[in-house]
Amino acid sequence: MKQLQFLTNWQDRMNSSQPLLVQILRAEQSLATLNARQWDLLVRQAARAKLIGTLYYRAEQENLLGQLPVGVMRHLESAKVKADKQYRDFLWEINRLKKALVGLAGSPVLLKGAAYAAAQLPPYKGRLFSDIDLMVPLDAIPVFEKQLMLNGWLSEESNTYDQKYYRQWMHEIPPLRHVKRGSVIDLHHNILPRTAFACPDPGMLLESAVELVGDDSGFKVLSPLDRIIHSATHLFYDGEFEHGLRDLVDLERLVIVLDDDTRLLLVDRAWQLGLQKPVYYALRYLQLILNVQGLSNALRKLEKAGDITGNMILMDALFLRALMPDHPSCDDQWTAVARWMLYMRSHYLRMPLHLLIPHLSRKAWIRLFGKEQH
Amino acid sequence: MIAANHCGDDFAKHLADSGLVISSGPIRFLVHTKIPSVVQNLARLYSGLACSIDESDTAFFDFHIAVRPPNLFRKLWHRQAQFFLDDQIIFNPFPVHHATAMLEWGMNWCVSTQINTYLIIHAAVIEKNGFAVVLPAPPGSGKSTLCASLVLEGWRLLSDELTLINLQSANAVPIPRPIGLKNQSIQVIRDRYPDAIMGLVSSDTLKGSVSHLKPPESSIQMQAVECPVAWIVFPKYQENAATQIIPKAKGQSFMAIADNAFNFSHLGSVSFGILKQVVENAQCYDFCYSQLDEAITVFNKLARPNEF
């Protein structure tokens, strides 16, 4: 475990040795230079960060697939096989979903993984997929929910309090699981809970969404800018950073295809939606952690537009720890504290205290006594 | 019940410090534990088969695994242990006297869930005269008892649980490890082969009592040697049944093996092609037996060409 001050400034932190996986992602080292012991560590860090599939494509890009040690290739190829399978299964589920929704007015918007897969957006390669995130206008939720139910996707949440909690305060209804195939759909009407301080106007996101063509016609995906903003919001408002680095890699792939002018438009759009903070964090940590170039203008523009940064020394201390691979070799003595503080922060950001405290008390009561108080 | 183990002190030291290297076919495990019963069991089952790691060892390990007590709080309440893959908990905590069985299951879990560079079939596989026989079978079919007997009668063990098929050559790839025996099988094998080396008995596990049989050293020495699959035999132990070996249709055999494969759907069309090749090149049989002696005779005949 590394010994570092909690509030080390980012320069000192970045100058101290980075996890091997981060060095590789920053392209500071070629995979060709690694010895067996380094590979041993790299594969373990990448497994925990769900980024072995990414390493496979990195090796392919460096023309190393035929030259790496057999043991290493076993894990890289196994991860690719798994990612390919999940991708095939995921497209099949999206296809089933499309069949289920035939006849309903308005194309629903596929979010995150589902959008990357269906539209083959850059992050999809080698990535693992789980739930399908779908967004429709709030008033269309009952129609879509009913149609999904008729086609086998049922709500798993039988607890009345949780049902009410989701529907009253959240940006999605409780997850729907397919009775036979087990696939899970999260039906959203917004990208942040209604109770969140920064809850954006969902109409603006839906209006700019882009219709897919070809096999996936009948679905939309968020506009190229909104995709980035959503991905950033999801990462920096969520309290779980287990796969934070993977999400940052997704963001990198979405951002690097933008030209300089579009990167500045991203800033305007973020302000318009009131989501400038998560976008600022996303760009900052893309620059600091993954060494993404050409973000300084956008960052400066965000900084000039108002005080959005708060206490960056504190936020750096938290995020630069939490966004590392969740592997013992990447932790210092403050990592667990940082992850805990960000977990608490996410709850606070998503729900003001006068709602959060009664909610958590109620949950604790139900857990202790196993019954609901109506 | 347990006789003096072979190199107890060294095993304990390596398992506690830098780790013990267990190479099984293509897979290398680095194992850590301080639980005395697990150390003792490993010393019995792996003496001569495992080696220590030293600082100059720069090789790649497929899996870093450990069996440890959960945490101090739980340790006080129950005598429990947990299986860790690279410091992450994989299964629910289990009673510490199951730890030896859990370690073996955990090692199988690592291979069957994490490795997709082979088609992996839930089946035993053994070899004689350069050709392999695959024994796919659901639990309770007597697969392990049969496999253990044949191995102790001179067949080479490739694996008791996981048949790895090379995706290029369609050969069976050895991954020899101790053979898990359950309930009555433990005594059956002990009685027939009093010299066989067996590990501790884990009683009352989900699968009943479990004990492992140490594989012959010759099987370990040959663990890099792949071989073609000449026979696929679906065994079924049935009390008082007459020994019977009946040819099985290739289509049925294909489907039964696909059902028993861990990663058939992962590999998509690749697994379809390779399994088709395996089944086409092998003779397939249903095999029913109650007498081990007769079963062994049948298998020894199989291994002599031109008898069937």
XYZ file of C-alpha atoms in Angstrom:
682
model
C 0.000 0.000 0.000
C 1.325 3.399 -0.966
C 1.735 6.033 1.730
C 0.375 9.346 0.504
C -1.148 12.384 2.177
C -4.908 12.497 1.737
C -4.804 15.952 0.145
C -1.760 15.577 -2.057
C -2.138 17.900 -5.019
C -2.756 16.206 -8.336
C 0.673 16.919 -9.776
C 2.389 15.058 -6.946
C -0.166 12.298 -7.148
C 0.235 11.858 -10.892
C 4.009 11.987 -10.526
C 3.952 9.169 -8.043
C 3.691 5.815 -9.766
C 0.351 5.117 -11.422
C -1.246 1.665 -11.518
C 0.187 -0.299 -14.422
C -3.214 -0.456 -16.128
C -3.461 3.338 -16.068
C 0.050 3.686 -17.497
C -0.980 1.384 -20.331
C -4.249 3.239 -20.951
C -2.294 6.523 -21.010
C -0.172 4.920 -23.737
C 2.948 5.774 -21.750
C 4.128 2.204 -22.167
C 3.812 -0.268 -25.002
C 2.431 -3.708 -24.194
C 5.487 -5.088 -25.999
C 7.810 -3.984 -23.169
C 6.038 -5.843 -20.365
C 7.660 -8.828 -18.671
C 5.690 -11.806 -17.339
C 5.409 -10.417 -13.835
C 4.025 -7.122 -15.135
C 1.530 -8.978 -17.316
C 0.473 -10.952 -14.263
C -0.375 -7.702 -12.472
C -1.862 -5.983 -15.519
C -4.291 -8.814 -16.286
C -5.460 -8.862 -12.671
C -5.997 -5.092 -12.556
C -7.798 -5.185 -15.895
C -9.987 -8.119 -14.830
C -11.182 -6.148 -11.817
C -11.762 -3.021 -13.898
C -13.580 -5.064 -16.591
C -11.034 -3.859 -19.136
C -9.366 -7.081 -20.341
C -11.381 -6.854 -23.568
C -9.875 -3.397 -24.063
C -6.393 -4.882 -23.595
C -7.148 -7.417 -26.329
C -7.893 -4.658 -28.828
C -4.917 -2.670 -27.618
C -2.680 -5.692 -28.320
C -4.290 -6.038 -31.732
C -3.613 -2.367 -32.427
C 0.037 -2.857 -31.459
C 0.192 -5.943 -33.730
C 1.139 -8.119 -30.782
C -1.554 -10.788 -30.843
C 0.771 -13.451 -32.237
C 3.687 -12.515 -30.025
C 2.402 -12.261 -26.471
C 3.039 -15.109 -23.985
C 0.559 -17.990 -24.306
C -0.757 -17.520 -20.759
C -1.476 -13.846 -21.352
C -3.213 -14.504 -24.661
C -5.369 -17.121 -22.927
C -6.874 -14.384 -20.765
C -7.081 -11.711 -23.455
C -8.791 -14.076 -25.889
C -11.090 -15.474 -23.194
C -12.207 -11.919 -22.407
C -12.799 -11.184 -26.074
C -14.875 -14.375 -26.470
C -16.950 -13.345 -23.444
C -17.416 -9.796 -24.728
C -18.418 -11.074 -28.177
C -20.962 -13.409 -26.618
C -22.446 -10.663 -24.461
C -22.604 -8.413 -27.503
C -24.461 -11.080 -29.545
C -26.850 -11.787 -26.659
C -27.399 -8.079 -26.080
C -28.250 -7.389 -29.738
C -30.667 -10.306 -29.618
C -32.380 -8.836 -26.547
C -32.586 -5.438 -28.232
C -34.115 -7.187 -31.235
C -36.686 -8.907 -28.957
C -37.394 -5.562 -27.350
C -37.970 -3.986 -30.744
C -40.464 -6.740 -31.605
C -42.216 -6.208 -28.280
C -42.639 -2.489 -28.844
C -44.002 -2.639 -32.403
C -47.070 -0.482 -32.730
C -46.306 1.912 -29.880
C -46.097 5.574 -30.812
C -42.680 7.225 -30.558
C -39.263 5.568 -30.618
C -37.769 4.954 -27.186
C -34.188 6.110 -26.589
C -31.503 3.509 -25.891
C -29.035 4.727 -23.277
C -25.390 3.875 -22.463
C -24.396 0.254 -23.227
C -27.562 -0.418 -25.215
C -26.877 2.646 -27.370
C -23.200 1.745 -27.826
C -24.160 -1.776 -28.907
C -27.091 -0.951 -31.188
C -25.443 2.046 -32.872
C -21.949 0.488 -32.729
C -20.629 3.584 -31.005
C -16.864 3.423 -30.309
C -17.029 2.105 -26.700
C -18.808 -1.111 -27.758
C -15.692 -3.029 -28.820
C -14.569 -5.522 -26.175
C -17.007 -4.080 -23.633
C -19.229 -6.145 -21.351
C -22.967 -5.466 -21.325
C -25.613 -6.114 -18.716
C -28.933 -4.252 -18.447
C -30.755 -2.455 -21.249
C -31.420 1.180 -20.331
C -34.378 2.693 -22.133
C -35.781 6.229 -21.926
C -39.279 7.461 -22.840
C -41.301 10.558 -21.875
C -42.761 10.386 -18.353
C -46.347 10.239 -19.603
C -45.484 7.283 -21.872
C -44.151 5.163 -18.991
C -47.464 3.346 -18.249
C -47.962 2.350 -21.906
C -44.395 1.086 -22.280
C -44.459 -0.696 -18.943
C -47.664 -2.491 -19.865
C -46.336 -3.490 -23.275
C -43.125 -4.820 -21.718
C -45.147 -6.770 -19.142
C -47.264 -8.341 -21.876
C -44.027 -9.479 -23.493
C -42.580 -11.104 -20.392
C -40.610 -8.331 -18.665
C -41.986 -8.174 -15.126
C -41.171 -5.959 -12.173
C -38.958 -7.723 -9.647
C -39.676 -5.280 -6.861
C -42.559 -6.704 -4.856
C -42.030 -4.417 -1.881
C -44.713 -1.714 -1.839
C -42.507 0.917 -0.259
C -39.774 0.448 -2.854
C -42.303 0.547 -5.694
C -43.690 3.806 -4.376
C -40.213 5.208 -3.738
C -39.072 4.467 -7.275
C -42.178 5.900 -8.862
C -42.369 9.001 -6.704
C -38.752 10.079 -6.615
C -36.596 8.202 -9.110
C -35.800 8.732 -12.780
C -36.725 5.150 -13.616
C -39.274 2.548 -12.596
C -38.114 -0.582 -10.755
C -36.103 -2.941 -13.017
C -38.104 -5.278 -15.251
C -36.742 -8.797 -15.684
C -37.749 -11.169 -18.456
C -39.379 -14.239 -16.945
C -37.702 -16.690 -19.325
C -34.469 -15.151 -20.524
C -33.616 -13.122 -17.424
C -32.699 -9.976 -19.380
C -33.223 -6.778 -17.399
C -34.688 -3.518 -18.707
C -34.395 -0.247 -16.808
C -37.175 2.022 -18.061
C -36.212 5.695 -17.546
C -37.983 8.998 -17.988
C -34.929 11.048 -17.031
C -31.216 10.566 -16.451
C -31.158 11.763 -12.830
C -33.682 11.282 -10.018
C -36.412 13.907 -9.821
C -35.056 14.772 -6.398
C -31.505 15.471 -7.637
C -30.328 19.073 -7.373
C -29.170 19.004 -10.982
C -32.152 17.110 -12.438
C -32.250 18.181 -16.096
C -35.287 18.800 -18.312
C -35.805 15.386 -19.982
C -37.689 17.021 -22.860
C -34.460 18.642 -24.059
C -32.697 15.273 -24.176
C -35.584 13.544 -25.969
C -35.939 16.357 -28.529
C -32.329 16.099 -29.686
C -32.228 12.297 -29.723
C -31.250 10.714 -33.026
C -33.288 8.060 -34.830
C -31.353 4.887 -35.707
C -31.650 3.465 -39.206
C -31.357 -0.051 -40.617
C -31.676 -3.060 -38.324
C -32.235 -0.925 -35.279
C -34.777 1.488 -36.730
C -37.494 2.071 -34.196
C -34.978 3.153 -31.578
C -33.255 6.435 -30.913
C -29.996 7.216 -29.166
C -29.054 10.469 -27.428
C -27.300 13.081 -29.581
C -23.483 12.792 -29.686
C -23.132 15.591 -27.091
C -25.925 14.382 -24.823
C -24.432 10.869 -24.821
C -21.245 12.255 -23.357
C -23.131 14.387 -20.861
C -25.225 11.419 -19.764
C -22.201 9.165 -19.432
C -20.410 11.851 -17.385
C -23.483 12.440 -15.215
C -23.889 8.745 -14.608
C -20.258 8.341 -13.590
C -19.899 11.412 -11.394
C -23.311 11.276 -9.708
C -23.137 7.567 -9.026
C -21.751 6.370 -5.735
C -20.252 3.127 -7.013
C -16.864 3.376 -8.643
C -16.123 -0.317 -9.002
C -16.053 0.112 -12.782
C -15.346 3.841 -12.774
C -12.197 3.506 -14.840
C -14.088 1.494 -17.481
C -16.713 4.254 -17.643
C -13.940 6.817 -18.038
C -12.556 4.755 -20.943
C -16.057 4.788 -22.508
C -16.061 8.581 -22.158
C -12.638 8.827 -23.737
C -13.845 6.978 -26.817
C -16.899 9.213 -27.111
C -14.895 12.426 -26.641
C -11.833 11.823 -28.812
C -13.903 11.685 -31.994
C -15.105 15.279 -31.431
C -13.228 18.136 -33.109
C -12.165 21.223 -31.153
C -15.266 23.268 -31.983
C -17.614 20.479 -30.996
C -15.772 20.132 -27.683
C -16.657 23.751 -26.994
C -20.273 23.096 -28.000
C -20.253 20.306 -25.442
C -19.609 22.947 -22.788
C -22.581 25.059 -23.953
C -24.867 22.049 -24.015
C -23.762 21.001 -20.537
C -24.662 24.453 -19.160
C -27.971 24.360 -21.004
C -28.873 21.105 -19.267
C -27.452 22.271 -15.934
C -24.970 19.389 -15.979
C -21.762 21.425 -16.265
C -20.308 19.953 -13.077
C -20.198 16.298 -14.107
C -18.948 17.323 -17.552
C -16.201 19.368 -15.923
C -15.167 16.387 -13.809
C -15.282 14.095 -16.835
C -13.003 16.327 -18.903
C -10.692 16.983 -15.968
C -10.188 13.306 -15.161
C -9.954 12.320 -18.819
C -7.075 14.774 -18.985
C -5.460 13.864 -15.652
C -5.971 10.098 -15.578
C -6.109 9.018 -19.221
C -3.941 11.839 -20.577
C -6.536 12.795 -23.218
C -5.208 15.730 -25.225
C -7.016 18.824 -26.455
C -9.397 19.331 -23.541
C -7.827 22.496 -22.078
C -9.992 24.957 -24.034
C -13.200 23.259 -23.034
C -12.063 23.074 -19.411
C -11.075 26.751 -19.407
C -14.419 27.686 -20.906
C -16.219 25.770 -18.167
C -14.115 27.419 -15.458
C -14.698 30.911 -16.842
C -18.439 30.485 -17.011
C -18.790 30.400 -13.248
C -17.714 28.782 -10.043
C -18.384 25.172 -10.767
C -15.292 23.595 -9.388
C -15.801 23.935 -5.642
C -12.912 22.515 -3.710
C -10.930 20.779 -6.425
C -8.157 19.719 -4.060
C -10.716 17.692 -2.140
C -12.470 16.371 -5.250
C -9.120 15.324 -6.755
C -8.237 13.526 -3.534
C -11.505 11.589 -3.816
C -11.866 10.944 -7.549
C -8.209 10.254 -8.316
C -8.449 7.420 -5.793
C -11.931 6.108 -6.576
C -11.370 6.014 -10.333
C -8.374 3.702 -10.041
C -8.958 -0.036 -10.661
C -10.659 -1.605 -7.643
C -7.674 -3.841 -6.959
C -5.515 -4.011 -3.814
C -2.416 -3.126 -5.841
C -3.979 0.258 -6.727
C -5.113 1.312 -3.254
C -3.411 3.651 -0.838
C -4.379 4.031 2.806
C -7.131 6.526 1.925
C -8.819 4.709 -0.953
C -11.539 3.057 1.121
C -12.346 6.377 2.832
C -12.503 8.158 -0.533
C -14.890 5.566 -1.962
C -17.098 5.823 1.141
C -17.203 9.624 0.994
C -18.170 9.563 -2.680
C -20.871 7.027 -1.922
C -22.340 9.372 0.700
C -21.948 12.315 -1.663
C -23.915 10.541 -4.383
C -26.846 9.995 -2.043
C -26.792 13.616 -0.998
C -26.626 14.853 -4.612
C -29.486 12.650 -5.645
C -31.800 13.452 -2.778
C -31.986 16.388 -0.366
C -31.544 15.462 3.294
C -35.165 16.095 4.310
C -36.126 13.244 1.938
C -33.007 11.130 2.251
C -33.020 10.748 6.042
C -36.635 9.489 6.320
C -35.957 7.185 3.344
C -32.834 5.631 4.850
C -34.544 5.304 8.241
C -37.459 3.533 6.621
C -35.108 1.179 4.759
C -33.247 0.434 7.984
C -36.550 -0.237 9.787
C -37.696 -2.637 7.077
C -34.353 -4.415 7.142
C -34.382 -4.742 10.940
C -37.985 -5.783 11.447
C -38.741 -7.207 8.032
C -42.071 -5.482 7.582
C -43.421 -2.354 6.040
C -45.015 0.475 7.945
C -47.839 1.948 5.944
C -6.996 -41.092 10.281
C -4.350 -38.991 8.594
C -0.892 -40.449 8.341
C 2.191 -38.262 8.463
C 2.259 -36.074 5.405
C 5.117 -35.973 2.969
C 6.654 -32.555 3.261
C 4.389 -30.838 5.716
C 6.614 -28.071 6.973
C 7.707 -26.796 3.579
C 4.163 -26.798 2.213
C 2.958 -24.799 5.198
C 5.724 -22.246 4.782
C 5.211 -21.746 1.047
C 1.422 -21.637 1.320
C 1.640 -18.983 4.025
C 4.348 -16.786 2.454
C 5.065 -16.507 -1.240
C 2.497 -19.074 -2.324
C 2.563 -22.571 -3.734
C 2.593 -23.051 -7.504
C 0.232 -25.698 -8.827
C 0.585 -26.269 -12.548
C -2.199 -28.254 -14.097
C -1.837 -28.703 -17.836
C -1.747 -25.223 -19.345
C -3.063 -23.502 -16.195
C -0.861 -22.188 -13.386
C -2.363 -21.458 -9.989
C -0.640 -19.590 -7.172
C -2.202 -20.822 -3.937
C -2.150 -19.208 -0.482
C -3.598 -20.582 2.734
C -2.784 -20.840 6.411
C -5.636 -23.159 7.376
C -3.905 -26.248 8.812
C -6.321 -28.835 7.358
C -5.981 -27.359 3.876
C -2.196 -27.285 4.175
C -2.207 -30.902 5.283
C -4.500 -31.915 2.444
C -2.441 -30.107 -0.178
C 0.708 -31.726 1.172
C -0.865 -35.160 0.681
C -2.457 -34.554 -2.711
C 0.232 -32.436 -4.311
C 3.517 -33.675 -2.889
C 5.861 -33.965 -5.828
C 3.341 -32.159 -8.067
C 3.525 -28.597 -6.773
C 6.488 -26.326 -6.378
C 7.390 -23.245 -4.456
C 7.736 -19.807 -5.943
C 10.928 -17.874 -5.425
C 11.720 -14.241 -5.974
C 13.326 -14.907 -9.333
C 10.139 -16.527 -10.676
C 8.802 -14.054 -13.183
C 6.186 -16.283 -14.746
C 2.579 -15.410 -15.342
C -0.077 -17.004 -13.139
C -3.540 -17.668 -14.460
C -5.164 -17.537 -11.048
C -4.062 -16.194 -7.657
C -6.227 -18.080 -5.212
C -6.489 -18.345 -1.450
C -8.574 -19.981 1.245
C -8.842 -17.856 4.377
C -11.137 -17.326 7.351
C -13.639 -14.512 6.519
C -12.952 -11.850 9.141
C -12.314 -11.644 12.821
C -15.948 -11.100 13.765
C -17.283 -14.085 11.860
C -14.298 -16.158 12.868
C -15.334 -15.864 16.496
C -18.844 -17.113 15.783
C -18.347 -19.861 13.260
C -15.363 -21.807 12.124
C -15.623 -20.689 8.539
C -13.457 -20.196 5.486
C -13.791 -18.436 2.163
C -12.397 -18.930 -1.318
C -10.678 -15.894 -2.818
C -9.727 -15.302 -6.425
C -7.179 -12.497 -6.520
C -8.388 -11.225 -3.138
C -12.045 -11.211 -4.130
C -14.605 -13.463 -2.420
C -16.142 -15.943 -4.842
C -18.445 -18.226 -2.854
C -20.437 -17.773 0.342
C -18.456 -18.654 3.467
C -18.359 -22.363 4.192
C -17.544 -24.424 7.309
C -13.805 -24.695 7.687
C -13.908 -28.504 7.486
C -15.170 -28.174 3.885
C -12.205 -26.023 2.959
C -10.219 -28.747 1.239
C -13.121 -29.644 -1.063
C -13.937 -25.977 -1.676
C -10.386 -25.282 -2.810
C -10.606 -27.991 -5.473
C -14.070 -26.801 -6.592
C -12.812 -23.240 -6.628
C -9.941 -24.200 -8.910
C -12.400 -25.900 -11.278
C -14.650 -22.840 -11.096
C -11.762 -20.586 -12.149
C -11.088 -22.623 -15.272
C -14.689 -23.352 -16.238
C -15.916 -19.762 -15.883
C -12.878 -17.700 -16.883
C -11.250 -19.596 -19.725
C -12.719 -19.583 -23.228
C -9.728 -20.574 -25.310
C -10.854 -24.215 -25.169
C -14.225 -25.819 -25.508
C -14.747 -26.966 -21.902
C -16.987 -29.965 -21.326
C -18.139 -31.173 -17.925
C -16.649 -34.632 -18.366
C -13.820 -36.891 -17.267
C -11.180 -37.743 -19.846
C -8.585 -40.507 -19.716
C -6.111 -41.955 -22.204
C -4.514 -45.270 -23.153
C -2.250 -46.056 -26.119
C -2.420 -42.472 -27.337
C -6.189 -42.131 -27.602
C -8.607 -40.487 -25.186
C -12.015 -41.531 -23.973
C -14.348 -38.748 -22.825
C -16.840 -39.584 -20.062
C -19.523 -36.911 -19.903
C -22.119 -37.519 -17.241
C -24.346 -35.716 -14.784
C -23.505 -36.014 -11.042
C -24.482 -39.383 -9.607
C -23.728 -41.339 -12.756
C -20.629 -42.880 -11.242
C -18.303 -41.016 -13.555
C -15.687 -40.224 -10.914
C -15.620 -43.727 -9.426
C -15.151 -45.205 -12.876
C -12.542 -42.612 -13.779
C -10.619 -43.185 -10.522
C -10.626 -46.974 -11.004
C -9.452 -46.776 -14.603
C -6.693 -44.347 -13.669
C -5.555 -46.672 -10.877
C -5.598 -49.518 -13.429
C -3.092 -47.724 -15.630
C -5.062 -45.262 -17.742
C -3.625 -41.763 -17.905
C -5.718 -39.060 -16.229
C -6.290 -35.965 -18.365
C -9.052 -34.664 -16.112
C -11.788 -35.872 -13.827
C -14.074 -32.832 -14.248
C -13.061 -30.643 -17.177
C -12.462 -31.932 -20.678
C -10.613 -29.185 -22.525
C -10.834 -29.410 -26.316
C -8.155 -27.656 -28.361
C -10.020 -25.341 -30.748
C -7.529 -25.905 -33.569
C -6.710 -29.618 -33.390
C -9.856 -30.933 -31.623
C -7.495 -32.853 -29.299
C -8.183 -33.321 -25.614
C -5.896 -31.096 -23.505
C -4.826 -32.555 -20.134
C -5.536 -30.597 -16.949
C -4.921 -33.352 -14.381
C -5.867 -32.665 -10.767
C -7.011 -34.781 -7.812
C -10.154 -36.814 -8.522
C -13.141 -35.889 -6.359
C -14.893 -38.902 -4.868
C -18.226 -38.702 -3.097
C -19.966 -40.712 -0.385
C -19.763 -44.523 -0.924
C -17.224 -44.111 -3.745
C -14.620 -43.073 -1.195
C -14.793 -46.442 0.556
C -15.132 -48.383 -2.703
C -11.863 -46.940 -4.013
C -10.128 -47.288 -0.631
C -11.075 -50.974 -0.440
C -10.066 -51.790 -4.008
C -6.845 -49.801 -3.989
C -5.467 -49.624 -0.430
C -2.244 -47.965 -1.625
C -4.012 -45.062 -3.329
C -3.311 -41.702 -1.693
C -6.477 -39.930 -0.612
C -6.999 -36.501 0.941
C -9.031 -35.539 4.012
C -12.748 -36.231 3.979
C -14.986 -33.150 3.926
C -18.237 -34.406 5.413
C -21.757 -32.982 4.991
C -20.971 -30.707 2.046
C -23.692 -29.857 -0.475
C -22.563 -32.925 -2.384
C -22.290 -35.169 0.715
C -18.905 -36.433 1.887
C -16.049 -35.621 -0.429
C -12.474 -36.819 -0.578
C -9.898 -36.442 -3.319
C -7.627 -39.047 -4.851
C -4.075 -38.074 -5.749
C -3.481 -38.579 -9.488
C -0.612 -40.886 -10.523
C 2.658 -39.005 -11.037
C 2.874 -40.415 -14.572
C -0.301 -38.501 -15.491
C 1.265 -35.295 -14.191
C 4.521 -35.905 -16.062
C 2.500 -36.227 -19.291
C 0.340 -33.172 -18.623
C 1.662 -31.290 -21.646
C 0.756 -34.109 -24.048
C -2.572 -33.688 -25.858
C -4.267 -36.581 -27.601
C -7.102 -37.223 -30.038
C -10.500 -38.321 -28.728
C -11.296 -41.797 -30.012
C -14.322 -42.627 -27.858
C -17.120 -40.804 -26.115
C -18.754 -42.989 -23.485
C -21.783 -41.868 -21.458
C -21.512 -43.926 -18.263
C -24.385 -44.798 -16.003
C -24.010 -46.725 -12.769
C -27.125 -48.740 -11.990
C -27.379 -51.125 -9.093
C -27.385 -54.786 -10.228
C -27.388 -53.763 -13.879
C -25.656 -56.038 -16.371
C -22.631 -54.477 -18.089
C -23.786 -53.123 -21.416
C -22.141 -50.937 -24.013
C -24.428 -49.742 -26.816
C -23.490 -47.491 -29.757
C -25.094 -44.050 -29.453
C -26.225 -41.924 -32.391
C -23.793 -39.123 -33.270
C -26.509 -36.476 -33.291
C -27.664 -37.426 -29.799
C -24.079 -37.565 -28.571
C -23.413 -34.107 -29.986
C -26.441 -32.631 -28.242
C -25.662 -34.348 -24.939
C -22.094 -32.990 -24.955
C -23.179 -29.498 -25.997
C -25.528 -29.536 -22.994
C -22.624 -30.542 -20.754
C -20.252 -27.839 -22.060
C -19.612 -24.765 -19.928
C -18.870 -22.376 -22.774
C -20.585 -23.876 -25.833
C -22.665 -20.755 -26.494
C -19.767 -18.408 -25.676
C -17.734 -19.770 -28.546
C -20.600 -19.547 -31.024
C -19.938 -21.204 -34.366
C -16.391 -22.155 -33.314
C -17.667 -24.603 -30.701
C -20.210 -26.044 -33.116
C -17.500 -26.782 -35.669
C -15.003 -28.229 -33.223
C -17.530 -30.404 -31.392
C -18.812 -31.713 -34.722
C -15.239 -32.716 -35.566
C -14.752 -34.430 -32.184
C -18.004 -36.396 -32.429
C -17.432 -37.377 -36.068
C -13.994 -38.784 -35.285
C -15.048 -40.650 -32.143
C -17.062 -43.794 -31.511
C -19.959 -42.947 -29.198
C -21.534 -45.301 -26.670
C -23.987 -45.476 -23.820
C -22.475 -47.564 -21.059
C -24.371 -49.118 -18.191
C -22.629 -51.012 -15.370
C -22.754 -52.142 -11.768
C -19.501 -54.140 -11.480
C -16.280 -52.141 -11.636
C -14.251 -55.212 -12.703
C -16.438 -55.751 -15.737
C -16.386 -52.034 -16.546
C -12.596 -52.018 -16.462
C -12.481 -55.020 -18.824
C -14.764 -53.214 -21.291
C -12.580 -50.095 -21.274
C -9.365 -52.060 -21.652
C -10.871 -53.778 -24.700
C -11.792 -50.356 -26.126
C -8.191 -49.286 -25.901
C -7.031 -52.259 -27.965
C -7.766 -51.415 -31.582
C -9.748 -53.806 -33.774
C -11.640 -55.403 -30.912
C -14.815 -53.402 -31.414
